[in-house]
Amino acid sequence: MLPLICAVLIDDEPDSNRILQTLLENYCPNVRVVGTADGVETAIALIQKTGPDLVFMDIEMNQGNAFDLLNRLQPLNFQVIFVTAFDSHAVRAFRYNAIDYLLKPVNIKELCSSIDKISNMRTESNVLERVKNLLDNVRGINTGEKKVAVPTAVGLSFISLHDIIRLEAQGPYTVIYLQDGSKVTATIGIKDYEDLLPDNLFYRIHHSHIINLNKIKSYQKGRGGYVTMEDDSYIEVASRRRDGFMQRLLK
């Protein structure tokens, strides 16, 4: 039997709260909505009164935004799922920070999937840091200054995209090599990073390698050729990726 999850809904659009509550009642029987709010002040009072396990919230709300709310409630002892109308171009910002989100109109299958994850992980220890980085990303801070949340064996590391020189596949893991000579081993595969990282900064030149295009020192011709990176590593360019790589460099 799934554990009972007490939830609060926060959105400045009453219809959004009403629709989400109906979906939860019909498709997520282990979730009990204990209240709704439309802004920072009403949400703080409601959360302090009800002590929910889970809070659904939009980024922007009355009297402020999600970070304003969460900053005033720390330390946090509940999970967060964002329900937002951000378009697909903003979805990457959520993925950068390993934040669970639902796009409006809410998809039932995605809602149920999010609830399943919450059922297995009831406490989010660093949601505040994740949300701060999310807000910075969405507000359009220079791409090179954005940070990505990297899942590791011991938790999450937040790494600036500007500090990444290259990424190397090691089985189901990915080793990320950084500007200061250190490296971080991520517990997800390199294909995830190929999908996640901005293609104006990163390029997968080989089955096992993604490089930061701004960190290339030189390129040597050959069948596919190879690049020398700022950390003095030599990486082969796969012959089938050479043409695409050269086009990217010429841009």
CSV table of C-alpha atoms in Angstrom, one decimal, residues 2-9 24 28-35 50-56 78-81 111-122:
chain,number,residue,atom,x,y,z
A,2,LEU,CA,1.4,3.4,-1.0
A,3,PRO,CA,2.1,5.9,1.9
A,4,LEU,CA,-0.3,8.8,2.3
A,5,ILE,CA,1.0,12.0,1.0
A,6,CYS,CA,-0.4,15.3,2.3
A,7,ALA,CA,-0.1,18.0,-0.3
A,8,VAL,CA,-0.6,21.8,-0.6
A,9,LEU,CA,-1.3,23.5,-4.0
A,24,LEU,CA,-5.1,14.1,-7.8
A,28,CYS,CA,-3.5,9.6,-7.2
A,29,PRO,CA,-5.5,8.1,-4.4
A,30,ASN,CA,-2.6,8.2,-1.9
A,31,VAL,CA,-2.4,12.0,-2.2
A,32,ARG,CA,-4.7,14.1,0.1
A,33,VAL,CA,-4.8,17.8,-0.6
A,34,VAL,CA,-4.9,19.7,2.7
A,35,GLY,CA,-5.2,23.2,1.3
A,50,THR,CA,-0.6,21.8,7.8
A,51,GLY,CA,3.0,20.5,7.6
A,52,PRO,CA,2.6,18.9,4.2
A,53,ASP,CA,4.8,16.2,2.7
A,54,LEU,CA,4.5,17.8,-0.8
A,55,VAL,CA,4.0,21.2,-2.2
A,56,PHE,CA,2.9,21.8,-5.8
A,78,PHE,CA,8.8,18.7,2.2
A,79,GLN,CA,9.1,17.8,-1.4
A,80,VAL,CA,8.4,20.3,-4.2
A,81,ILE,CA,6.9,19.8,-7.7
A,111,LEU,CA,1.5,13.5,-12.7
A,112,CYS,CA,1.3,9.9,-11.6
A,113,SER,CA,5.0,9.4,-12.4
A,114,SER,CA,6.0,12.3,-10.2
A,115,ILE,CA,3.8,11.1,-7.4
A,116,ASP,CA,5.5,7.6,-7.6
A,117,LYS,CA,8.9,9.3,-7.3
A,118,ILE,CA,7.7,11.3,-4.3
A,119,SER,CA,6.4,8.2,-2.6
A,120,ASN,CA,10.0,6.8,-2.6
A,121,MET,CA,11.7,10.0,-1.5
A,122,ARG,CA,9.8,12.1,0.9
